[in-house]
Amino acid sequence: MSFLAHAMRYDYFVVQSAATAALAHIGVWAQCSGIGKDSCASAAPPSAIPDLISVAAASPTATSAIISAPTAGPSKETGKTPALGWNSWNAYRCNISEAKVLAAANQIVSLGLKDAGYEYVNIDDCWSELTRDPVTKRIVPDPIKFPNGISSVANQVHALGLKIGIYSDAGTETCAGYPASLGFEDIDAATFSEWGIDYLKYDNCNVPKNWTDAPTPPNDDWYESNSAIRYRQMAGALATTQTTRPIQFSLCIWGEAHVWDWGAKVGHSWRMAGDSTPDWSYITSIVGRNAQNLSSIDFFSHNDMDMMEIGNGNLTIEEQRTHFAAWIFMKSPILLGTDNILSAPTVHQLGTLSKDQVAIITNPELLAFHQDTTIGTPATPFGTKGTGPPEFFAGQSAKGTHVFIINTSNNTETKSFAFDDVPGLGQEASFVVHDMWSGSDAGTFNESFSVDVAPHDTVAFLITAA
Ligand code: GAL
């Protein structure tokens, strides 16, 4: 059985208080998956939610409605470098619980991930009851999955020196059919803040028809599109309610509405496509797509290539290295998404993160590039362009110039580059090439450098003048 089939089974057999009624909606989530997925619009818009498109067509009030949409940007107290952490979705889908979230938090500490820089423990979809509290209108944590509430989990995660994330959606229901925040942004932002939440993943399912985007946004500016305004409503609410802790705002908008053009004005990161899958084709397609939009990436501003699949599916160890390295050099958030984190890393067996996998996700030199606080821009392609995704990337960090090379072919290949062609390198006669994976120098070279790269593997170097 494939990983996805296994995960879907979880959804359909989960025995929780909210499960039965939720099942009807899980098909909606399933239809929304995939790299180019469209938003999952529901047919019936609730009347309480303003209809900006039709207002826009009808009267000058429309312009003021659009202009009056919040313009608050994301907090500068969090999210300068891309998030590092864990998220429940790829591991558990809807079958989550306090015990699983806390076990993951404890493993982040015991596996040395916290020391390596991982800090977020993020709860994804399906954490709540199916209806809001009828009086307060607040979202209510599922009492079976989270018997002590979310704030208790937050306290325990904070006590470990980690941060906690939660999930909602800029529509009428989450992708799995739970209450979502469109029209309830102030209440929900205040609730999350009160619970001690540090990170909000904000999804894009069940958008009422009157909130979908026109083919061209007002003034040709996607920041004024209905999609952007749905996200801006929550950004505005977060800006006024995050009194105790800054909340990192992650726009799970699947690469829609030209989000890379305006995402940094609203949140800290934004998904570039549909959901990740644990296979090589996902890795190459998202690298190729992201490579076309790297100019939006800098401090507080990150293209999100979706969660890690290391530990899931049948990716080879080389493919897992490429998965991690590409997310590193493109400065994507890195959120681990396996329950294998719950097992000891010392024995390599099914259902266990191996020592090699832990070594990949804790590699100090790659993580230092990702978390560099001096230079926020990613590595970008250089050299000749083939037909597939680019293979040669170069970027800067506080330490100097780095080169990353992906071998996208199915055979071991010798990859070569001339130092002259690497952006950022001076005209020195010779260079020291340092292997970031092993932490050792490959040697000193003149003019050019060649290396054999295994199929689907990625090599990573720091290059400095000799
Ligand atoms: C999808 C989202 C996934 C996950 C899921 C939950 O839209 O892309 O990452 O959050 O919803 O239902």
Tab-separated table of C-alpha atoms and ligand atoms in Angstrom:
chain	number	residue	atom	x	y	z
A	1	MET	CA	0.000	0.000	0.000
A	2	SER	CA	1.402	3.396	-0.894
A	3	PHE	CA	1.974	6.012	1.773
A	4	LEU	CA	-0.885	8.114	0.472
A	5	ALA	CA	-3.323	5.218	0.485
A	6	HIS	CA	-2.218	4.442	4.021
A	7	ALA	CA	-2.745	8.031	5.072
A	8	MET	CA	-6.172	8.191	3.488
A	9	ARG	CA	-7.143	5.077	5.388
A	10	TYR	CA	-6.306	6.909	8.596
A	11	ASP	CA	-8.747	9.601	7.604
A	12	TYR	CA	-11.552	7.239	6.920
A	13	PHE	CA	-11.156	5.037	9.961
A	14	VAL	CA	-10.312	7.585	12.598
A	15	VAL	CA	-12.626	7.141	15.565
A	16	GLN	CA	-12.999	10.520	17.142
A	17	SER	CA	-15.929	12.573	18.270
A	18	ALA	CA	-15.815	14.744	15.187
A	19	ALA	CA	-14.973	12.059	12.711
A	20	THR	CA	-18.273	10.877	11.351
A	21	ALA	CA	-19.516	14.243	10.249
A	22	ALA	CA	-16.050	15.195	9.007
A	23	LEU	CA	-15.865	12.258	6.648
A	24	ALA	CA	-18.258	13.891	4.238
A	25	HIS	CA	-15.771	16.703	3.824
A	26	ILE	CA	-12.590	14.736	3.476
A	27	GLY	CA	-13.391	14.117	-0.174
A	28	VAL	CA	-13.197	17.863	-0.593
A	29	TRP	CA	-9.670	17.837	0.808
A	30	ALA	CA	-8.729	14.910	-1.416
A	31	GLN	CA	-9.859	16.775	-4.528
A	32	CYS	CA	-7.718	19.699	-3.498
A	33	SER	CA	-4.411	17.826	-3.474
A	34	GLY	CA	-1.818	17.871	-6.220
A	35	ILE	CA	0.805	20.256	-7.477
A	36	GLY	CA	-1.459	22.429	-9.550
A	37	LYS	CA	-4.601	22.151	-7.484
A	38	ASP	CA	-7.237	24.819	-7.747
A	39	SER	CA	-8.927	26.275	-4.737
A	40	CYS	CA	-11.703	24.107	-3.460
A	41	ALA	CA	-14.655	26.423	-3.696
A	42	SER	CA	-17.851	25.501	-1.918
A	43	ALA	CA	-21.079	26.398	-3.575
A	44	ALA	CA	-22.913	28.228	-0.810
A	45	PRO	CA	-21.406	31.457	0.514
A	46	PRO	CA	-22.628	32.450	3.954
A	47	SER	CA	-24.439	35.748	3.837
A	48	ALA	CA	-22.453	37.191	6.739
A	49	ILE	CA	-19.319	37.391	4.611
A	50	PRO	CA	-18.908	40.522	2.464
A	51	ASP	CA	-18.891	40.056	-1.268
A	52	LEU	CA	-16.135	42.301	-2.561
A	53	ILE	CA	-16.330	41.350	-6.226
A	54	SER	CA	-20.008	42.104	-6.575
A	55	VAL	CA	-19.673	45.237	-4.455
A	56	ALA	CA	-16.778	46.231	-6.675
A	57	ALA	CA	-18.907	45.890	-9.776
A	58	ALA	CA	-21.829	47.758	-8.295
A	59	SER	CA	-20.647	51.005	-6.754
A	60	PRO	CA	-17.774	53.213	-5.672
A	61	THR	CA	-18.146	51.703	-2.189
A	62	ALA	CA	-16.316	48.749	-3.640
A	63	THR	CA	-13.122	50.645	-4.063
A	64	SER	CA	-13.302	51.778	-0.476
A	65	ALA	CA	-14.009	48.185	0.647
A	66	ILE	CA	-10.867	47.042	-1.130
A	67	ILE	CA	-8.854	50.013	0.051
A	68	SER	CA	-10.071	49.484	3.610
A	69	ALA	CA	-8.845	45.868	3.654
A	70	PRO	CA	-6.094	45.579	6.262
A	71	THR	CA	-2.600	46.435	5.102
A	72	ALA	CA	-0.772	45.255	8.226
A	73	GLY	CA	2.380	43.383	7.319
A	74	PRO	CA	3.791	40.354	9.143
A	75	SER	CA	5.549	40.774	12.479
A	76	LYS	CA	9.257	41.509	12.233
A	77	GLU	CA	9.804	39.775	15.562
A	78	THR	CA	9.551	36.347	13.980
A	79	GLY	CA	10.160	34.620	10.676
A	80	LYS	CA	13.343	36.392	9.599
A	81	THR	CA	14.840	33.081	8.478
A	82	PRO	CA	12.715	30.179	7.197
A	83	ALA	CA	10.869	28.114	9.804
A	84	LEU	CA	12.357	24.820	10.985
A	85	GLY	CA	10.153	22.286	12.702
A	86	TRP	CA	7.600	19.507	12.408
A	87	ASN	CA	3.989	19.397	11.241
A	88	SER	CA	1.409	16.699	11.954
A	89	TRP	CA	-0.188	16.428	8.490
A	90	ASN	CA	2.165	14.220	6.448
A	91	ALA	CA	2.511	11.831	9.368
A	92	TYR	CA	-1.039	11.572	10.695
A	93	ARG	CA	-3.531	13.421	8.503
A	94	CYS	CA	-6.638	13.791	10.722
A	95	ASN	CA	-5.560	11.138	13.213
A	96	ILE	CA	-3.838	13.560	15.576
A	97	SER	CA	-3.797	13.840	19.348
A	98	GLU	CA	-2.138	15.649	22.206
A	99	ALA	CA	-0.029	12.537	22.857
A	100	LYS	CA	1.308	12.453	19.295
A	101	VAL	CA	2.086	16.149	19.201
A	102	LEU	CA	3.889	16.021	22.545
A	103	ALA	CA	5.764	12.856	21.552
A	104	ALA	CA	7.009	14.653	18.439
A	105	ALA	CA	8.060	17.636	20.564
A	106	ASN	CA	9.993	15.384	22.913
A	107	GLN	CA	11.665	13.626	19.988
A	108	ILE	CA	12.715	16.961	18.531
A	109	VAL	CA	14.668	17.436	21.732
A	110	SER	CA	15.964	13.887	22.191
A	111	LEU	CA	17.089	13.400	18.565
A	112	GLY	CA	19.161	16.585	18.762
A	113	LEU	CA	16.901	18.444	16.322
A	114	LYS	CA	16.272	21.252	18.769
A	115	ASP	CA	20.017	21.745	19.174
A	116	ALA	CA	20.298	21.798	15.368
A	117	GLY	CA	17.772	24.660	15.203
A	118	TYR	CA	14.347	23.023	14.808
A	119	GLU	CA	11.775	24.847	16.897
A	120	TYR	CA	8.186	24.625	15.608
A	121	VAL	CA	5.753	21.840	16.519
A	122	ASN	CA	2.766	22.489	14.285
A	123	ILE	CA	-0.717	21.039	14.592
A	124	ASP	CA	-2.406	20.802	11.170
A	125	ASP	CA	-6.063	20.275	10.181
A	126	CYS	CA	-8.689	18.372	12.230
A	127	TRP	CA	-7.814	19.613	15.747
A	128	SER	CA	-11.225	21.071	16.600
A	129	GLU	CA	-14.866	20.236	17.099
A	130	LEU	CA	-17.024	20.507	13.973
A	131	THR	CA	-18.927	23.536	15.210
A	132	ARG	CA	-17.951	26.741	16.946
A	133	ASP	CA	-19.066	27.495	20.480
A	134	PRO	CA	-22.626	28.798	19.967
A	135	VAL	CA	-22.131	31.662	22.419
A	136	THR	CA	-18.541	32.831	22.068
A	137	LYS	CA	-18.229	31.719	18.412
A	138	ARG	CA	-14.761	30.425	19.239
A	139	ILE	CA	-13.343	27.294	17.640
A	140	VAL	CA	-13.375	24.531	20.269
A	141	PRO	CA	-10.544	21.976	20.522
A	142	ASP	CA	-11.705	18.373	20.021
A	143	PRO	CA	-12.050	17.068	23.611
A	144	ILE	CA	-11.017	13.537	22.638
A	145	LYS	CA	-7.956	14.451	20.577
A	146	PHE	CA	-6.914	17.322	22.865
A	147	PRO	CA	-8.513	16.581	26.261
A	148	ASN	CA	-6.571	19.373	27.976
A	149	GLY	CA	-7.119	21.924	25.252
A	150	ILE	CA	-4.559	23.534	22.968
A	151	SER	CA	-3.203	25.983	25.540
A	152	SER	CA	-2.083	23.078	27.719
A	153	VAL	CA	-0.204	21.558	24.767
A	154	ALA	CA	1.265	24.994	24.048
A	155	ASN	CA	2.512	25.277	27.628
A	156	GLN	CA	4.169	21.874	27.480
A	157	VAL	CA	5.777	22.598	24.116
A	158	HIS	CA	7.023	25.941	25.415
A	159	ALA	CA	8.432	24.223	28.505
A	160	LEU	CA	10.660	22.208	26.153
A	161	GLY	CA	11.990	25.453	24.697
A	162	LEU	CA	10.030	24.942	21.456
A	163	LYS	CA	7.210	26.829	19.719
A	164	ILE	CA	3.747	25.717	18.743
A	165	GLY	CA	1.771	26.175	15.543
A	166	ILE	CA	-1.899	25.805	14.689
A	167	TYR	CA	-3.909	25.606	11.476
A	168	SER	CA	-6.925	27.388	10.062
A	169	ASP	CA	-8.252	28.341	6.648
A	170	ALA	CA	-9.308	31.471	4.752
A	171	GLY	CA	-12.643	29.948	3.773
A	172	THR	CA	-15.838	28.719	5.389
A	173	GLU	CA	-14.404	25.321	6.396
A	174	THR	CA	-10.943	23.813	6.521
A	175	CYS	CA	-9.987	21.326	3.828
A	176	ALA	CA	-11.181	18.468	6.059
A	177	GLY	CA	-14.441	20.235	6.931
A	178	TYR	CA	-13.740	21.839	10.308
A	179	PRO	CA	-14.594	25.453	11.207
A	180	ALA	CA	-12.443	27.973	9.328
A	181	SER	CA	-11.718	31.644	9.878
A	182	LEU	CA	-13.173	33.677	6.973
A	183	GLY	CA	-15.391	36.228	8.704
A	184	PHE	CA	-14.100	35.144	12.148
A	185	GLU	CA	-10.543	36.438	11.872
A	186	ASP	CA	-10.588	38.652	14.978
A	187	ILE	CA	-12.090	35.995	17.239
A	188	ASP	CA	-9.727	33.309	15.993
A	189	ALA	CA	-6.590	35.437	16.087
A	190	ALA	CA	-7.431	36.468	19.652
A	191	THR	CA	-8.082	32.847	20.629
A	192	PHE	CA	-4.812	31.615	19.121
A	193	SER	CA	-2.928	34.422	20.792
A	194	GLU	CA	-4.522	33.660	24.165
A	195	TRP	CA	-3.526	29.993	23.807
A	196	GLY	CA	0.118	30.968	23.260
A	197	ILE	CA	0.294	30.072	19.570
A	198	ASP	CA	3.514	31.057	17.745
A	199	TYR	CA	2.705	30.045	14.148
A	200	LEU	CA	-0.443	29.978	12.031
A	201	LYS	CA	-0.719	27.919	8.838
A	202	TYR	CA	-3.624	29.395	6.909
A	203	ASP	CA	-5.133	27.175	4.195
A	204	ASN	CA	-7.212	27.950	1.117
A	205	CYS	CA	-10.115	25.474	0.969
A	206	ASN	CA	-13.850	26.140	0.783
A	207	VAL	CA	-13.664	29.654	-0.559
A	208	PRO	CA	-17.191	30.970	-1.180
A	209	LYS	CA	-17.896	31.755	-4.838
A	210	ASN	CA	-18.228	35.457	-4.102
A	211	TRP	CA	-14.666	35.460	-2.768
A	212	THR	CA	-13.002	33.831	-5.745
A	213	ASP	CA	-10.709	35.920	-7.944
A	214	ALA	CA	-11.610	37.734	-11.116
A	215	PRO	CA	-9.274	36.780	-14.022
A	216	THR	CA	-7.579	40.139	-13.585
A	217	PRO	CA	-7.376	41.760	-10.165
A	218	PRO	CA	-8.317	45.408	-9.532
A	219	ASN	CA	-5.620	47.741	-10.897
A	220	ASP	CA	-3.800	44.647	-12.174
A	221	ASP	CA	-2.465	44.257	-8.659
A	222	TRP	CA	-2.849	40.806	-7.102
A	223	TYR	CA	-2.445	42.354	-3.645
A	224	GLU	CA	-5.952	43.692	-4.295
A	225	SER	CA	-7.339	40.328	-5.412
A	226	ASN	CA	-9.996	38.655	-3.298
A	227	SER	CA	-7.492	35.921	-2.425
A	228	ALA	CA	-5.010	38.447	-1.076
A	229	ILE	CA	-7.776	40.225	0.833
A	230	ARG	CA	-8.893	36.960	2.485
A	231	TYR	CA	-5.339	36.558	3.761
A	232	ARG	CA	-4.969	40.263	4.588
A	233	GLN	CA	-8.020	40.033	6.866
A	234	MET	CA	-6.189	37.501	9.009
A	235	ALA	CA	-2.899	39.429	8.832
A	236	GLY	CA	-4.757	42.468	10.151
A	237	ALA	CA	-6.328	40.452	12.957
A	238	LEU	CA	-2.974	38.933	13.912
A	239	ALA	CA	-1.378	42.370	13.986
A	240	THR	CA	-3.883	43.663	16.508
A	241	THR	CA	-4.219	40.575	18.694
A	242	GLN	CA	-0.771	39.019	18.989
A	243	THR	CA	-0.085	40.606	22.309
A	244	THR	CA	1.833	37.880	24.090
A	245	ARG	CA	3.959	36.373	21.310
A	246	PRO	CA	4.550	37.244	17.666
A	247	ILE	CA	2.782	34.800	15.369
A	248	GLN	CA	4.552	33.573	12.261
A	249	PHE	CA	2.004	33.655	9.417
A	250	SER	CA	2.236	30.908	6.790
A	251	LEU	CA	-0.016	31.345	3.742
A	252	CYS	CA	-1.015	27.900	2.476
A	253	ILE	CA	-2.272	29.289	-0.837
A	254	TRP	CA	-0.799	26.645	-3.197
A	255	GLY	CA	0.899	29.139	-5.535
A	256	GLU	CA	-2.355	30.862	-6.468
A	257	ALA	CA	-3.134	34.549	-7.105
A	258	HIS	CA	0.528	35.307	-7.951
A	259	VAL	CA	1.217	35.077	-4.240
A	260	TRP	CA	4.968	35.540	-4.684
A	261	ASP	CA	4.216	39.126	-5.815
A	262	TRP	CA	2.463	40.135	-2.576
A	263	GLY	CA	3.044	37.383	-0.010
A	264	ALA	CA	5.730	39.315	1.874
A	265	LYS	CA	3.286	42.163	2.507
A	266	VAL	CA	0.945	39.735	4.284
A	267	GLY	CA	2.848	36.780	5.744
A	268	HIS	CA	6.273	35.267	6.318
A	269	SER	CA	5.946	32.386	3.830
A	270	TRP	CA	3.573	31.097	1.154
A	271	ARG	CA	3.086	27.729	-0.430
A	272	MET	CA	4.179	27.630	-4.072
A	273	ALA	CA	2.096	24.620	-5.134
A	274	GLY	CA	-0.218	21.808	-4.032
A	275	ASP	CA	0.705	19.126	-1.543
A	276	SER	CA	4.065	17.377	-1.492
A	277	THR	CA	4.249	13.660	-2.179
A	278	PRO	CA	7.139	11.361	-1.247
A	279	ASP	CA	8.472	10.846	-4.767
A	280	TRP	CA	11.230	12.178	-7.003
A	281	SER	CA	8.825	13.783	-9.483
A	282	TYR	CA	7.442	16.052	-6.772
A	283	ILE	CA	10.954	17.198	-5.858
A	284	THR	CA	11.971	18.012	-9.438
A	285	SER	CA	8.677	19.723	-10.280
A	286	ILE	CA	8.690	22.007	-7.227
A	287	VAL	CA	12.383	22.839	-7.700
A	288	GLY	CA	11.648	23.764	-11.333
A	289	ARG	CA	8.626	25.857	-10.444
A	290	ASN	CA	10.317	27.606	-7.539
A	291	ALA	CA	13.422	28.352	-9.609
A	292	GLN	CA	11.278	30.694	-11.708
A	293	ASN	CA	10.245	32.781	-8.721
A	294	LEU	CA	13.307	33.159	-6.527
A	295	SER	CA	13.344	36.964	-6.474
A	296	SER	CA	10.585	37.043	-3.824
A	297	ILE	CA	12.826	35.303	-1.275
A	298	ASP	CA	14.706	37.239	1.395
A	299	PHE	CA	14.484	37.802	5.141
A	300	PHE	CA	10.864	37.480	6.401
A	301	SER	CA	9.847	36.422	2.894
A	302	HIS	CA	9.958	32.746	1.931
A	303	ASN	CA	8.578	30.594	-0.877
A	304	ASP	CA	7.246	27.455	0.818
A	305	MET	CA	7.968	24.249	-1.125
A	306	ASP	CA	5.785	22.280	1.360
A	307	MET	CA	6.611	19.851	4.102
A	308	MET	CA	9.441	17.336	4.179
A	309	GLU	CA	8.812	13.791	3.010
A	310	ILE	CA	12.048	12.416	4.520
A	311	GLY	CA	11.019	9.247	6.331
A	312	ASN	CA	7.991	8.719	4.078
A	313	GLY	CA	7.610	6.676	0.899
A	314	ASN	CA	10.528	5.181	-0.977
A	315	LEU	CA	12.828	8.093	-1.697
A	316	THR	CA	16.429	6.903	-2.027
A	317	ILE	CA	18.942	8.378	0.408
A	318	GLU	CA	20.307	10.493	-2.486
A	319	GLU	CA	16.806	11.801	-3.252
A	320	GLN	CA	16.311	12.642	0.416
A	321	ARG	CA	19.601	14.564	0.348
A	322	THR	CA	18.376	16.519	-2.672
A	323	HIS	CA	14.992	17.106	-1.000
A	324	PHE	CA	16.685	18.613	2.045
A	325	ALA	CA	19.413	20.496	0.147
A	326	ALA	CA	16.993	22.119	-2.313
A	327	TRP	CA	14.701	23.302	0.493
A	328	ILE	CA	17.846	24.616	2.201
A	329	PHE	CA	19.344	26.527	-0.711
A	330	MET	CA	15.958	27.919	-1.810
A	331	LYS	CA	15.302	28.975	1.808
A	332	SER	CA	11.975	27.185	2.081
A	333	PRO	CA	10.459	26.474	5.489
A	334	ILE	CA	11.489	22.948	6.500
A	335	LEU	CA	8.778	21.156	8.436
A	336	LEU	CA	9.445	17.474	8.986
A	337	GLY	CA	6.369	15.364	8.339
A	338	THR	CA	6.946	11.814	9.414
A	339	ASP	CA	5.900	9.828	12.434
A	340	ASN	CA	9.186	8.021	12.114
A	341	ILE	CA	10.529	10.783	14.274
A	342	LEU	CA	8.848	8.934	17.119
A	343	SER	CA	11.276	6.011	16.833
A	344	ALA	CA	14.876	5.740	17.919
A	345	PRO	CA	17.352	6.576	15.152
A	346	THR	CA	19.903	3.954	16.039
A	347	VAL	CA	18.250	0.989	14.325
A	348	HIS	CA	17.443	1.172	10.637
A	349	GLN	CA	14.125	-0.591	10.115
A	350	LEU	CA	10.823	0.248	8.550
A	351	GLY	CA	9.162	3.028	10.481
A	352	THR	CA	12.397	4.391	11.875
A	353	LEU	CA	14.433	7.408	10.889
A	354	SER	CA	17.875	6.006	10.191
A	355	LYS	CA	21.109	7.563	11.382
A	356	ASP	CA	21.680	8.672	7.788
A	357	GLN	CA	18.326	10.448	7.695
A	358	VAL	CA	18.968	12.194	10.999
A	359	ALA	CA	22.405	13.184	9.697
A	360	ILE	CA	20.784	14.753	6.627
A	361	ILE	CA	18.227	16.816	8.531
A	362	THR	CA	20.751	17.983	11.135
A	363	ASN	CA	23.649	18.776	8.791
A	364	PRO	CA	25.141	21.853	10.463
A	365	GLU	CA	26.611	23.519	7.375
A	366	LEU	CA	23.465	23.248	5.287
A	367	LEU	CA	21.339	24.472	8.190
A	368	ALA	CA	23.753	27.392	8.685
A	369	PHE	CA	23.178	28.462	5.058
A	370	HIS	CA	19.384	28.244	5.590
A	371	GLN	CA	19.414	30.116	8.882
A	372	ASP	CA	22.095	32.666	7.913
A	373	THR	CA	21.176	36.020	9.464
A	374	THR	CA	23.549	38.040	7.271
A	375	ILE	CA	22.248	37.140	3.810
A	376	GLY	CA	18.589	36.253	3.241
A	377	THR	CA	18.556	35.544	-0.485
A	378	PRO	CA	18.558	31.985	-1.864
A	379	ALA	CA	20.968	30.297	-4.251
A	380	THR	CA	19.982	30.909	-7.875
A	381	PRO	CA	20.649	28.944	-11.078
A	382	PHE	CA	23.821	29.589	-13.075
A	383	GLY	CA	25.400	28.156	-16.183
A	384	THR	CA	23.691	26.694	-19.217
A	385	LYS	CA	20.043	25.795	-18.962
A	386	GLY	CA	18.835	22.367	-20.020
A	387	THR	CA	15.246	21.305	-20.515
A	388	GLY	CA	14.575	19.992	-16.996
A	389	PRO	CA	14.878	21.846	-13.710
A	390	PRO	CA	18.169	23.736	-13.270
A	391	GLU	CA	20.990	21.658	-11.784
A	392	PHE	CA	23.627	24.281	-10.892
A	393	PHE	CA	22.879	26.865	-8.189
A	394	ALA	CA	25.113	29.436	-6.493
A	395	GLY	CA	24.418	31.604	-3.471
A	396	GLN	CA	26.020	33.642	-0.732
A	397	SER	CA	26.173	33.274	3.034
A	398	ALA	CA	28.162	34.935	5.786
A	399	LYS	CA	30.869	32.347	5.044
A	400	GLY	CA	31.220	33.082	1.332
A	401	THR	CA	30.022	31.636	-1.961
A	402	HIS	CA	28.273	28.278	-2.173
A	403	VAL	CA	27.598	25.994	-5.118
A	404	PHE	CA	24.919	23.288	-5.087
A	405	ILE	CA	24.615	20.776	-7.929
A	406	ILE	CA	21.650	18.433	-8.399
A	407	ASN	CA	22.086	15.427	-10.654
A	408	THR	CA	18.594	15.059	-12.119
A	409	SER	CA	19.623	12.152	-14.374
A	410	ASN	CA	19.223	8.479	-13.539
A	411	ASN	CA	22.963	7.813	-13.918
A	412	THR	CA	26.048	8.954	-12.064
A	413	GLU	CA	27.366	11.996	-13.911
A	414	THR	CA	30.500	14.094	-13.733
A	415	LYS	CA	29.433	17.679	-13.090
A	416	SER	CA	31.915	20.485	-13.809
A	417	PHE	CA	31.937	24.240	-13.535
A	418	ALA	CA	34.469	27.000	-14.142
A	419	PHE	CA	35.071	29.296	-11.159
A	420	ASP	CA	34.716	32.235	-13.551
A	421	ASP	CA	31.096	31.267	-14.184
A	422	VAL	CA	30.077	31.201	-10.527
A	423	PRO	CA	28.327	34.441	-9.537
A	424	GLY	CA	30.035	35.997	-6.529
A	425	LEU	CA	33.488	34.463	-6.972
A	426	GLY	CA	36.401	36.825	-7.651
A	427	GLN	CA	39.188	36.354	-10.193
A	428	GLU	CA	41.604	34.531	-7.876
A	429	ALA	CA	44.024	32.009	-9.338
A	430	SER	CA	42.829	29.157	-7.148
A	431	PHE	CA	40.036	28.252	-4.763
A	432	VAL	CA	39.515	25.945	-1.801
A	433	VAL	CA	36.448	23.769	-2.351
A	434	HIS	CA	34.863	22.636	0.907
A	435	ASP	CA	32.249	19.859	0.997
A	436	MET	CA	29.348	21.042	3.163
A	437	TRP	CA	27.900	17.536	3.592
A	438	SER	CA	31.072	15.980	5.008
A	439	GLY	CA	32.503	19.123	6.576
A	440	SER	CA	35.898	18.517	4.954
A	441	ASP	CA	37.859	20.211	2.180
A	442	ALA	CA	37.874	18.577	-1.244
A	443	GLY	CA	41.123	20.424	-2.066
A	444	THR	CA	42.488	23.471	-3.854
A	445	PHE	CA	41.697	23.898	-7.545
A	446	ASN	CA	42.542	26.255	-10.422
A	447	GLU	CA	40.059	27.415	-13.023
A	448	SER	CA	37.457	24.678	-12.676
A	449	PHE	CA	36.119	21.882	-10.525
A	450	SER	CA	34.607	18.482	-11.399
A	451	VAL	CA	32.771	16.006	-9.216
A	452	ASP	CA	30.951	12.713	-9.758
A	453	VAL	CA	27.367	12.968	-8.528
A	454	ALA	CA	25.215	9.884	-7.925
A	455	PRO	CA	21.768	9.688	-9.577
A	456	HIS	CA	19.330	12.198	-7.988
A	457	ASP	CA	21.924	13.303	-5.434
A	458	THR	CA	22.933	16.890	-4.596
A	459	VAL	CA	26.455	18.031	-3.751
A	460	ALA	CA	27.008	21.180	-1.709
A	461	PHE	CA	30.201	23.263	-1.530
A	462	LEU	CA	31.598	26.386	0.089
A	463	ILE	CA	34.180	27.985	-2.189
A	464	THR	CA	36.750	30.455	-0.911
A	465	ALA	CA	39.884	32.005	-2.354
A	466	ALA	CA	42.939	29.847	-1.674
B	1	GAL	C1	-4.176	21.094	2.299
B	1	GAL	C2	-2.797	21.610	2.637
B	1	GAL	C3	-2.084	20.509	3.384
B	1	GAL	C4	-2.858	20.188	4.650
B	1	GAL	C5	-4.309	19.841	4.303
B	1	GAL	C6	-5.177	19.708	5.541
B	1	GAL	O1	-4.853	22.072	1.593
B	1	GAL	O2	-2.125	21.916	1.442
B	1	GAL	O3	-0.780	20.919	3.695
B	1	GAL	O4	-2.821	21.275	5.522
B	1	GAL	O5	-4.887	20.815	3.479
B	1	GAL	O6	-6.487	19.408	5.230
